[in-house]
Every structure is written in C-alpha cells, then in structure tokens.
Amino acid sequence: MEKQKVKQLIKSYQQTYIFAMTHIHQAISEISANTVDLSIEQFFVLREIATGDEISATELSACLNVNKSAITPKLKKLEEKGYIRRERNKHDKRAVVLTITEKGNSVYEECEKQLELLVNEWLEILGEEDSEQFFELFQKINKSVVKPKK
C-alpha cells in the first residue's frame, strides 16, 4: 500500500478511536455519575468478567492484552465496590478466580445497554449494507491481525 494511504489510514484510525472512546467514556460516565462510579477501564474489566463463568487475573490480563500488574488495581477497586469477588477455583484450590456479583452484573448490564445504544446509533448512520461490510471487515481484522498476536 502506498505511503500516503497508510498515513491516511493511521489518521482515520486515530480519529475514530478517539471519537469512539470519548463517546463510550461519556456514556459510562453518565451512568457512573448517577449510580456507580466506574471508569471505562474498570468497565472493560467488569465486562470480561461478566461475559465468562470464572476467570483468573492472568487470563483476564491476556484477554485485555495488558500486564497483570495493570489489572490488579482495577480488580481491587471493583472488589471494594462490591462488583466482583475473588473465590477459590473449584478444581484447583490453590488458584483464585474472579466472578461477578449481583450488584456488578446489574452495573454491567446498565453500561452494556448504553454501549449497545451508542453502537446502534453509529450503525444506523452507516446503513445496513455498510454496517454488514464493516462487521465483516472488523471480524477479518480481529481474526487475522488481533487474535494471532495473543
């Protein structure tokens, strides 16, 4: 690909990333201001825990592609707020797994609903055909670029 197109792609990605993260942050902040006091990073951690059965901190850091030391303070905050709990692994008593609490699940569902509304707005702007193409391309990028790096 020619250099100018690569530069345009990088700029477009940067603008899209900043736009999306800003709007996601605003949506979560609106909920947080009213009820939950949750940062966007804490939401992403909570989201990973909520979408699985049990997960270890090591598995969580791998899913989020961050160092385990970056996850630890977020887990501590989520546990202090009563959104998650640490439990002994039923199969390996030496290991600890993370699970979501009822309170945490309620917060997760509220934030997830806002996130889905936001993304649906964007998809409506694109229209059905472009949304499908976007989805297929996003899946292809995830499968061929993101997943192999993990």
mmCIF file of C-alpha atoms in Angstrom:
data_model
loop_
_atom_site.group_PDB
_atom_site.id
_atom_site.type_symbol
_atom_site.label_atom_id
_atom_site.label_comp_id
_atom_site.label_asym_id
_atom_site.label_seq_id
_atom_site.Cartn_x
_atom_site.Cartn_y
_atom_site.Cartn_z
ATOM 1 C CA MET A 1 0.000 0.000 0.000
ATOM 2 C CA GLU A 2 1.323 3.430 -0.823
ATOM 3 C CA LYS A 3 2.727 5.572 1.961
ATOM 4 C CA GLN A 4 0.073 8.307 1.684
ATOM 5 C CA LYS A 5 -2.755 5.794 2.093
ATOM 6 C CA VAL A 6 -1.042 4.293 5.140
ATOM 7 C CA LYS A 7 -0.775 7.781 6.679
ATOM 8 C CA GLN A 8 -4.466 8.428 5.929
ATOM 9 C CA LEU A 9 -5.403 5.089 7.463
ATOM 10 C CA ILE A 10 -3.431 5.896 10.617
ATOM 11 C CA LYS A 11 -5.057 9.327 10.896
ATOM 12 C CA SER A 12 -8.544 7.899 10.298
ATOM 13 C CA TYR A 13 -7.948 5.181 12.874
ATOM 14 C CA GLN A 14 -6.736 7.734 15.419
ATOM 15 C CA GLN A 15 -9.752 9.976 14.878
ATOM 16 C CA THR A 16 -12.173 7.037 15.029
ATOM 17 C CA TYR A 17 -10.517 5.611 18.136
ATOM 18 C CA ILE A 18 -10.605 8.946 19.972
ATOM 19 C CA PHE A 19 -14.206 9.567 18.900
ATOM 20 C CA ALA A 20 -15.372 6.102 19.990
ATOM 21 C CA MET A 21 -13.516 6.088 23.305
ATOM 22 C CA THR A 22 -14.734 9.601 24.136
ATOM 23 C CA HIS A 23 -18.349 8.661 23.473
ATOM 24 C CA ILE A 24 -18.092 5.340 25.302
ATOM 25 C CA HIS A 25 -16.470 7.133 28.236
ATOM 26 C CA GLN A 26 -19.267 9.731 28.246
ATOM 27 C CA ALA A 27 -21.966 7.042 28.193
ATOM 28 C CA ILE A 28 -20.382 5.189 31.105
ATOM 29 C CA SER A 29 -19.689 8.434 32.969
ATOM 30 C CA GLU A 30 -23.359 9.414 32.747
ATOM 31 C CA ILE A 31 -24.314 6.146 34.405
ATOM 32 C CA SER A 32 -21.419 6.445 36.859
ATOM 33 C CA ALA A 33 -22.355 9.978 37.861
ATOM 34 C CA ASN A 34 -25.829 8.780 38.794
ATOM 35 C CA THR A 35 -25.114 5.457 40.408
ATOM 36 C CA VAL A 36 -21.876 3.559 40.104
ATOM 37 C CA ASP A 37 -18.563 5.452 39.910
ATOM 38 C CA LEU A 38 -16.981 3.282 37.212
ATOM 39 C CA SER A 39 -14.094 4.190 34.919
ATOM 40 C CA ILE A 40 -14.008 2.987 31.322
ATOM 41 C CA GLU A 41 -11.071 0.711 32.151
ATOM 42 C CA GLN A 42 -12.969 -0.764 35.095
ATOM 43 C CA PHE A 43 -15.975 -1.300 32.821
ATOM 44 C CA PHE A 44 -13.876 -3.230 30.295
ATOM 45 C CA VAL A 45 -12.514 -5.416 33.097
ATOM 46 C CA LEU A 46 -16.003 -5.929 34.519
ATOM 47 C CA ARG A 47 -17.267 -6.736 31.014
ATOM 48 C CA GLU A 48 -14.708 -9.509 30.566
ATOM 49 C CA ILE A 49 -15.557 -10.992 33.955
ATOM 50 C CA ALA A 50 -19.311 -10.733 33.265
ATOM 51 C CA THR A 51 -19.158 -12.476 29.912
ATOM 52 C CA GLY A 52 -17.465 -15.593 31.270
ATOM 53 C CA ASP A 53 -18.104 -18.011 34.083
ATOM 54 C CA GLU A 54 -14.913 -17.739 36.073
ATOM 55 C CA ILE A 55 -11.664 -16.158 35.008
ATOM 56 C CA SER A 56 -8.274 -15.760 36.645
ATOM 57 C CA ALA A 57 -6.404 -12.464 36.769
ATOM 58 C CA THR A 58 -3.817 -13.962 34.416
ATOM 59 C CA GLU A 59 -6.482 -14.983 31.886
ATOM 60 C CA LEU A 60 -8.096 -11.561 32.230
ATOM 61 C CA SER A 61 -4.849 -9.728 31.546
ATOM 62 C CA ALA A 62 -4.342 -11.899 28.449
ATOM 63 C CA CYS A 63 -7.888 -11.154 27.211
ATOM 64 C CA LEU A 64 -7.340 -7.427 27.629
ATOM 65 C CA ASN A 65 -3.779 -7.636 26.313
ATOM 66 C CA VAL A 66 -2.289 -5.842 29.323
ATOM 67 C CA ASN A 67 0.222 -6.720 32.002
ATOM 68 C CA LYS A 68 -1.216 -8.424 35.095
ATOM 69 C CA SER A 69 0.162 -5.575 37.227
ATOM 70 C CA ALA A 70 -2.095 -3.158 35.296
ATOM 71 C CA ILE A 71 -5.172 -5.264 36.084
ATOM 72 C CA THR A 72 -4.555 -5.659 39.818
ATOM 73 C CA PRO A 73 -5.563 -2.121 40.946
ATOM 74 C CA LYS A 74 -8.704 -2.234 38.792
ATOM 75 C CA LEU A 75 -9.672 -5.565 40.314
ATOM 76 C CA LYS A 76 -9.111 -4.178 43.787
ATOM 77 C CA LYS A 77 -11.397 -1.193 43.071
ATOM 78 C CA LEU A 78 -14.096 -3.411 41.570
ATOM 79 C CA GLU A 79 -13.915 -5.728 44.577
ATOM 80 C CA GLU A 80 -14.093 -2.785 47.016
ATOM 81 C CA LYS A 81 -17.212 -1.535 45.217
ATOM 82 C CA GLY A 82 -18.788 -4.979 45.539
ATOM 83 C CA TYR A 83 -18.905 -5.625 41.765
ATOM 84 C CA ILE A 84 -16.666 -8.700 41.748
ATOM 85 C CA ARG A 85 -15.365 -11.273 44.181
ATOM 86 C CA ARG A 86 -12.321 -13.490 44.326
ATOM 87 C CA GLU A 87 -13.014 -17.143 45.016
ATOM 88 C CA ARG A 88 -11.020 -20.344 45.196
ATOM 89 C CA ASN A 89 -11.110 -22.313 41.981
ATOM 90 C CA LYS A 90 -13.357 -25.357 42.487
ATOM 91 C CA HIS A 91 -10.957 -27.549 40.515
ATOM 92 C CA ASP A 92 -7.672 -26.191 41.898
ATOM 93 C CA LYS A 93 -7.869 -24.886 45.461
ATOM 94 C CA ARG A 94 -4.524 -23.080 45.033
ATOM 95 C CA ALA A 95 -5.923 -20.889 42.236
ATOM 96 C CA VAL A 96 -8.185 -17.859 42.566
ATOM 97 C CA VAL A 97 -10.907 -16.981 40.076
ATOM 98 C CA LEU A 98 -12.881 -13.803 39.596
ATOM 99 C CA THR A 99 -16.657 -13.770 39.435
ATOM 100 C CA ILE A 100 -19.183 -11.007 39.079
ATOM 101 C CA THR A 101 -21.581 -10.220 41.914
ATOM 102 C CA GLU A 102 -25.281 -9.490 41.501
ATOM 103 C CA LYS A 103 -24.521 -5.796 42.062
ATOM 104 C CA GLY A 104 -21.713 -5.946 39.500
ATOM 105 C CA ASN A 105 -23.932 -7.708 36.981
ATOM 106 C CA SER A 106 -26.580 -5.029 37.370
ATOM 107 C CA VAL A 107 -23.999 -2.302 36.715
ATOM 108 C CA TYR A 108 -22.545 -4.249 33.796
ATOM 109 C CA GLU A 109 -25.972 -4.699 32.190
ATOM 110 C CA GLU A 110 -26.790 -0.999 32.555
ATOM 111 C CA CYS A 111 -23.476 0.046 30.987
ATOM 112 C CA GLU A 112 -23.742 -2.615 28.275
ATOM 113 C CA LYS A 113 -27.206 -1.352 27.352
ATOM 114 C CA GLN A 114 -25.818 2.179 26.926
ATOM 115 C CA LEU A 115 -22.911 0.875 24.872
ATOM 116 C CA GLU A 116 -25.265 -1.070 22.586
ATOM 117 C CA LEU A 117 -27.451 2.021 22.073
ATOM 118 C CA LEU A 118 -24.389 4.037 21.143
ATOM 119 C CA VAL A 119 -23.067 1.477 18.659
ATOM 120 C CA ASN A 120 -26.547 1.019 17.164
ATOM 121 C CA GLU A 121 -26.664 4.782 16.503
ATOM 122 C CA TRP A 122 -23.394 4.542 14.601
ATOM 123 C CA LEU A 123 -24.552 1.526 12.627
ATOM 124 C CA GLU A 124 -27.786 3.277 11.666
ATOM 125 C CA ILE A 125 -25.727 6.149 10.266
ATOM 126 C CA LEU A 126 -23.759 3.666 8.148
ATOM 127 C CA GLY A 127 -26.861 1.869 6.909
ATOM 128 C CA GLU A 128 -27.440 -1.864 6.705
ATOM 129 C CA GLU A 129 -25.159 -2.684 3.763
ATOM 130 C CA ASP A 130 -22.176 -0.661 5.021
ATOM 131 C CA SER A 131 -22.730 -1.969 8.541
ATOM 132 C CA GLU A 132 -22.520 -5.546 7.254
ATOM 133 C CA GLN A 133 -19.336 -4.761 5.311
ATOM 134 C CA PHE A 134 -17.878 -3.039 8.359
ATOM 135 C CA PHE A 135 -18.739 -6.019 10.556
ATOM 136 C CA GLU A 136 -17.182 -8.496 8.122
ATOM 137 C CA LEU A 137 -14.013 -6.421 7.800
ATOM 138 C CA PHE A 138 -13.790 -5.956 11.558
ATOM 139 C CA GLN A 139 -14.134 -9.725 12.040
ATOM 140 C CA LYS A 140 -11.431 -10.311 9.436
ATOM 141 C CA ILE A 141 -9.066 -7.864 11.157
ATOM 142 C CA ASN A 142 -9.767 -9.477 14.516
ATOM 143 C CA LYS A 143 -9.218 -12.997 13.179
ATOM 144 C CA SER A 144 -6.113 -12.303 11.081
ATOM 145 C CA VAL A 145 -4.380 -9.480 12.952
ATOM 146 C CA VAL A 146 -5.527 -9.321 16.577
ATOM 147 C CA LYS A 147 -6.019 -12.996 17.555
ATOM 148 C CA PRO A 148 -2.708 -14.331 16.143
ATOM 149 C CA LYS A 149 -0.772 -11.778 18.235
ATOM 150 C CA LYS A 150 -2.205 -13.077 21.521
#
